C-alpha positions as CSV (number, residue, x, y, z in Angstrom):
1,X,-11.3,-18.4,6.0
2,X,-12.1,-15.2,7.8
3,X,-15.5,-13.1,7.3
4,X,-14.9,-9.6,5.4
5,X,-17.4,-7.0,4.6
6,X,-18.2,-3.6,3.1
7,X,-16.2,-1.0,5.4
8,X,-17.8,1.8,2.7
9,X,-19.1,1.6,-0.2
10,X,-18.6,4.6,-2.3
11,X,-20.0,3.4,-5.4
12,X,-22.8,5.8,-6.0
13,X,-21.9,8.3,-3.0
14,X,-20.6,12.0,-3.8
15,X,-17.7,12.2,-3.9
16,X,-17.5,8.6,-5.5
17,X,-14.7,6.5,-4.2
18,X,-12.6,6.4,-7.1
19,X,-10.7,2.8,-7.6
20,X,-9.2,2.8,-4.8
21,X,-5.7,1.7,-5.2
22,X,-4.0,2.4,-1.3
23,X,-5.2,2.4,2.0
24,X,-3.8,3.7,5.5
25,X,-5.5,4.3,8.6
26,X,-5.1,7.6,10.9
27,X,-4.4,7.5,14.4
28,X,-7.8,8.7,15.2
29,X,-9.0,5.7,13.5
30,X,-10.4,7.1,10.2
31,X,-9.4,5.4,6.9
32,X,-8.0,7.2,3.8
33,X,-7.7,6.1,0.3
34,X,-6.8,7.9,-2.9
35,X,-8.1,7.8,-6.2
36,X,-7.2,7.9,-10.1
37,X,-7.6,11.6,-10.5
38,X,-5.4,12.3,-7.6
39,X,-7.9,12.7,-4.7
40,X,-7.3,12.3,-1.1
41,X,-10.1,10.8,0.8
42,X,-11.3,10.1,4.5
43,X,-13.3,8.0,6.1
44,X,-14.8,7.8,9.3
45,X,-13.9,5.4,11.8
46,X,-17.4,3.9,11.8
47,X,-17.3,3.7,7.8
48,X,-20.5,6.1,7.3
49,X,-18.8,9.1,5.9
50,X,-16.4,9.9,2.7
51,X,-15.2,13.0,2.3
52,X,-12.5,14.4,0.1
53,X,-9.9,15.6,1.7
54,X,-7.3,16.8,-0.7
55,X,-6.5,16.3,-4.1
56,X,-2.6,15.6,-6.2
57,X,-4.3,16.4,-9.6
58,X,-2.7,13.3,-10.7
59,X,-3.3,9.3,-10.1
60,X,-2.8,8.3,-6.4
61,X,-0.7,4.9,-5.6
62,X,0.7,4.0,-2.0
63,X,0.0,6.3,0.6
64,X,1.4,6.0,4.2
65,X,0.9,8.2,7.5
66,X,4.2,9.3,8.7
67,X,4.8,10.2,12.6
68,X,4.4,14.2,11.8
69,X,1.0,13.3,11.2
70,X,1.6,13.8,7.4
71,X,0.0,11.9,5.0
72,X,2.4,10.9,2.4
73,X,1.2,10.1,-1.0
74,X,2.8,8.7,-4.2
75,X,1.7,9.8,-8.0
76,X,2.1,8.1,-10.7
77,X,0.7,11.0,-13.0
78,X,3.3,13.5,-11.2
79,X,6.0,10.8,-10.9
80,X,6.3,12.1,-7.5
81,X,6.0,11.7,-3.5
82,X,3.9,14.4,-2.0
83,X,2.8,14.9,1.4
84,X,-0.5,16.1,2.6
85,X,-1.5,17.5,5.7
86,X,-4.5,16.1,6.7
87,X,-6.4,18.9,8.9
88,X,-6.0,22.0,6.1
89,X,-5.7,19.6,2.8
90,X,-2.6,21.7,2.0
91,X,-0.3,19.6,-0.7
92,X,3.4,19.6,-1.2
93,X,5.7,18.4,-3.0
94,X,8.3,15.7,-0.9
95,X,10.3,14.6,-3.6
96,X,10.7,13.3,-7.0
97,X,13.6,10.9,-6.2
98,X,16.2,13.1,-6.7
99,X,19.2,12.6,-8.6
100,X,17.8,9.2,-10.8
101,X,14.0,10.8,-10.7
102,X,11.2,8.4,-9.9
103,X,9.4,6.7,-13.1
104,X,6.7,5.2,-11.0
105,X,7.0,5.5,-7.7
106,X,4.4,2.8,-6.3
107,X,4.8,2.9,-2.2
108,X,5.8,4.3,0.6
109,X,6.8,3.1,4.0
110,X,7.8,5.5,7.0
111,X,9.6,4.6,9.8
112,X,9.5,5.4,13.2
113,X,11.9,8.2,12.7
114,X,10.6,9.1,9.8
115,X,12.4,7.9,7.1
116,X,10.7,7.2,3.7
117,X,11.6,4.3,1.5
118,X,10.0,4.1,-2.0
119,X,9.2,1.7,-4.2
120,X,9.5,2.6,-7.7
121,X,7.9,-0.2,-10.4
122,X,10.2,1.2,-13.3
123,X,7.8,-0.1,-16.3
124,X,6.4,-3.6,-16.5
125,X,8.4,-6.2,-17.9
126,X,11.5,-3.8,-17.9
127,X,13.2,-4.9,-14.2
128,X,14.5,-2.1,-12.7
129,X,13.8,1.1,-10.7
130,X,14.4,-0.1,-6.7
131,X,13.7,1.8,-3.1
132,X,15.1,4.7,-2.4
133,X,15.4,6.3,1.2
134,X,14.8,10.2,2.2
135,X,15.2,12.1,5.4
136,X,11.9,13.3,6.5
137,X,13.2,16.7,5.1
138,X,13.2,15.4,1.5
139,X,17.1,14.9,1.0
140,X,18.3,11.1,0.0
141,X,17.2,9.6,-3.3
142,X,17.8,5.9,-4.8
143,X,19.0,3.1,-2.0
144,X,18.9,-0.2,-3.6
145,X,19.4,-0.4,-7.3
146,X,19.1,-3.8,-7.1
147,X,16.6,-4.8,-10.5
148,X,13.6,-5.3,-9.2
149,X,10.9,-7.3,-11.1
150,X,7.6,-4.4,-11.1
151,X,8.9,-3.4,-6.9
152,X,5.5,-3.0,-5.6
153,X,4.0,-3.1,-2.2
154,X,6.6,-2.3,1.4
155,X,6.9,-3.2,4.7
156,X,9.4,-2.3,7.5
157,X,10.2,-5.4,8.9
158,X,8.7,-5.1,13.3
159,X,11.8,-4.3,14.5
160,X,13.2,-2.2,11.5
161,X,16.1,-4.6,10.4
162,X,14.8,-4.8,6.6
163,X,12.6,-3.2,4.2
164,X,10.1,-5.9,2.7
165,X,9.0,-5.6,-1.0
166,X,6.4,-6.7,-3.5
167,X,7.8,-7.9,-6.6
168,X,4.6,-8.1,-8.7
169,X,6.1,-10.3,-11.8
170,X,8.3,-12.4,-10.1
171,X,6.3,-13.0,-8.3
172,X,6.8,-13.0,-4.9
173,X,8.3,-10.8,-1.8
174,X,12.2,-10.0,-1.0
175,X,13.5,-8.5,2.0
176,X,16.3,-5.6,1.6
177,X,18.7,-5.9,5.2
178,X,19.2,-2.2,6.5
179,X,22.9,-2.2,7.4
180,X,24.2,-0.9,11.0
181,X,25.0,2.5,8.7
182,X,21.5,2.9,6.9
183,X,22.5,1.3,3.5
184,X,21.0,-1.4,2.0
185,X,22.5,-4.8,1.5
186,X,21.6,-6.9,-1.6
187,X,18.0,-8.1,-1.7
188,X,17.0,-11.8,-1.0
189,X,13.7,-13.5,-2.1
190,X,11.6,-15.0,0.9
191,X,8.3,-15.5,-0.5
192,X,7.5,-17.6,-3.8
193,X,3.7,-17.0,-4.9
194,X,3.0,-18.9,-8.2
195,X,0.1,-18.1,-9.9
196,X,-0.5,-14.9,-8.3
197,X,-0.2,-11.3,-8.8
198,X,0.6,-9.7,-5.3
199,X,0.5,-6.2,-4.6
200,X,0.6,-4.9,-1.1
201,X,1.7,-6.1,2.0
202,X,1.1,-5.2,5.7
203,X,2.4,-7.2,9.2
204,X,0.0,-8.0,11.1
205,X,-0.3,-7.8,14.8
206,X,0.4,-11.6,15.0
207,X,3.5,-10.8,13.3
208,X,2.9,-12.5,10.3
209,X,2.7,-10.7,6.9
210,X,0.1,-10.3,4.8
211,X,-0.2,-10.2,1.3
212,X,-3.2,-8.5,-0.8
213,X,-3.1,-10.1,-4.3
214,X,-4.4,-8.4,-7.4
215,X,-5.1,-11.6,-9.2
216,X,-6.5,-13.8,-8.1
217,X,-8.7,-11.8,-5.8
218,X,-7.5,-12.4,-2.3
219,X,-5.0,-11.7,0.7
220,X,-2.4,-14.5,2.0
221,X,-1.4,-14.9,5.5
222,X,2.8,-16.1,5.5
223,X,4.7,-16.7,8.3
224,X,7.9,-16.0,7.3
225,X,10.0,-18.4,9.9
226,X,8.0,-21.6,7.7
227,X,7.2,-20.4,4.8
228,X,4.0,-21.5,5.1
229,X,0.9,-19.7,3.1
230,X,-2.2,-20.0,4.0
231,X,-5.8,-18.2,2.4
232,X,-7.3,-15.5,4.7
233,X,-10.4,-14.4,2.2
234,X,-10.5,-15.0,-1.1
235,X,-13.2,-13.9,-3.7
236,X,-13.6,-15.6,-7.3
237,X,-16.6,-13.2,-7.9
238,X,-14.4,-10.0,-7.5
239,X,-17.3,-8.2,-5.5
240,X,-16.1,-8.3,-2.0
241,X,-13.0,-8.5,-2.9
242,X,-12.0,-6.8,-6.6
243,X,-8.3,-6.9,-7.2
244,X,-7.3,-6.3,-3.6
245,X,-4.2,-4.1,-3.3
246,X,-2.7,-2.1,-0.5
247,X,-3.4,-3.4,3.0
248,X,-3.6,-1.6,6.4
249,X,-4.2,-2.5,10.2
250,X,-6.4,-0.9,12.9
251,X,-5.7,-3.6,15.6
252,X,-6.5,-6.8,15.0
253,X,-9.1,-5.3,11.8
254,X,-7.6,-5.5,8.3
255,X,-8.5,-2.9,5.5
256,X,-7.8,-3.6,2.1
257,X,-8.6,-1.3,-1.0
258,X,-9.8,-2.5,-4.4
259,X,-8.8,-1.0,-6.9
260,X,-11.1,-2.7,-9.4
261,X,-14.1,-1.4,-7.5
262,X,-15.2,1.8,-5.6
263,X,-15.3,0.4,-2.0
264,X,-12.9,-0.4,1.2
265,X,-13.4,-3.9,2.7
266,X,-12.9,-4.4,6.0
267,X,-11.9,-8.1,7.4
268,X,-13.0,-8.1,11.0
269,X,-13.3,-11.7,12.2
270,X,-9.3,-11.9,11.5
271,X,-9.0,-15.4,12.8
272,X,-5.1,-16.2,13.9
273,X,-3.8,-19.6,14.7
């Protein structure tokens, strides 16, 4: 398996890192979470320093950098997207899914063109909810209704054909095709994980996709053209790993939050075939 560490451990710092439950890194290389009382926070890029950017006043989820620079940030509390702009801390609201309103918007993913598709869990054991798709001025609202079983973690497929998703109870991953015209054609399932509970999922630079499981404690490597899983770090302690959730890459370096703990771990002797 690959070697992880402590990237930050906010544990007993001030501000306290508060269950971290999403993770995205900024082009200048710092790392920002959010917490269960709605904060925004940064890290540096070396890991020494946590600051608290911003703050929802609700319960943070996914949160994903878009190419404006935003920082865009899903709220369970405030059933809501919200973007945040990272050098004044000012929040807005993006959207609350429009016409069918969000019930638990999980994720976002932003394209190149900034486009935001959201996941939205509807309630556990109740299949439902779906993404939906915005413009980057807020407009769109539900894209696939296909019943999704707790829709979870996303992933733009590298060269933006489909939208991957998490579905937590399935469990497992599906991939949504974008059509020619934007829509979305019915959802397949790709990835079968018995056994687990996954959560997040990133590609890696190698192409592969990456899966951070909330039980057990660990992230999968799968390379989609096989089907073949393999461990990348595991933890039956929860310590280094604590219910691992979203995932994000800074070059070949793999950050994952944990939301059962107040830390970021950092897996930086990513070892590929």
């Amino acid at each position: 398996m690959a070697r992880g560490r402590v990237f930050h451990d906010g544990t007993l710092t001030r501000p306290r890192l508060d269950h971290p439950e999403c993770v995205a890194v900024h082009p200048d290389g710092s790392v920002w979470c959010g917490g269960e009382r709605g904060q925004i926070y940064r890290i540096s890029a070396d890991g020494t320093t946590l600051d608290e950017v911003a703050s929802t006043d609700g319960f943070v989820l996914g949160i994903a950098f878009g190419p404006d620079g935003l920082l865009y940030a899903c709220d369970l509390a405030h059933r809501a997207v919200f973007t945040v702009d990272t050098a004044s801390g000012a929040v807005a609201t993006f959207t609350d899914g429009g016409e069918r309103p969000f019930v638990t918007p999980n994720f976002a993913a932003v394209a190149p063109d900034g486009t935001v598709y959201v996941s939205d869990s509807n309630q556990q054991g109740e299949p439902g909810g779906g993404v939906y798709r915005f413009a980057p001025d807020g407009s769109g609202g539900l894209w696939s209704s296909a019943p999704l079983d707790f829709a979870n973690g996303l992933a733009l497929a590298p060269d933006g054909s489909a939208v991957y998703v998490v579905e937590s109870f399935l469990p497992g991953v599906s991939m949504i095709p974008i059509g020619a015209d934007g829509a979305a054609a019915p959802p397949s399932p790709v990835l079968s994980l018995p056994g687990t509970v996954p959560d997040g999922i990133a590609f890696g630079p190698d192409g592969r996709l990456y899966v951070g499981c909330y039980e057990p404690s660990q992230v999968l490597r799968v390379d989609l053209a096989t089907g073949a899983v393999e461990t990348v770090l595991a933890d039956p302690t929860a310590h280094l790993l604590c219910h691992p959730t979203n995932l994000a890459f800074r070059g070949p370096e793999l950050f994952t939050s944990n939301l059962g703990r107040w830390h970021v771990t950092l897996i930086d002797q990513l070892e590929t075939p």
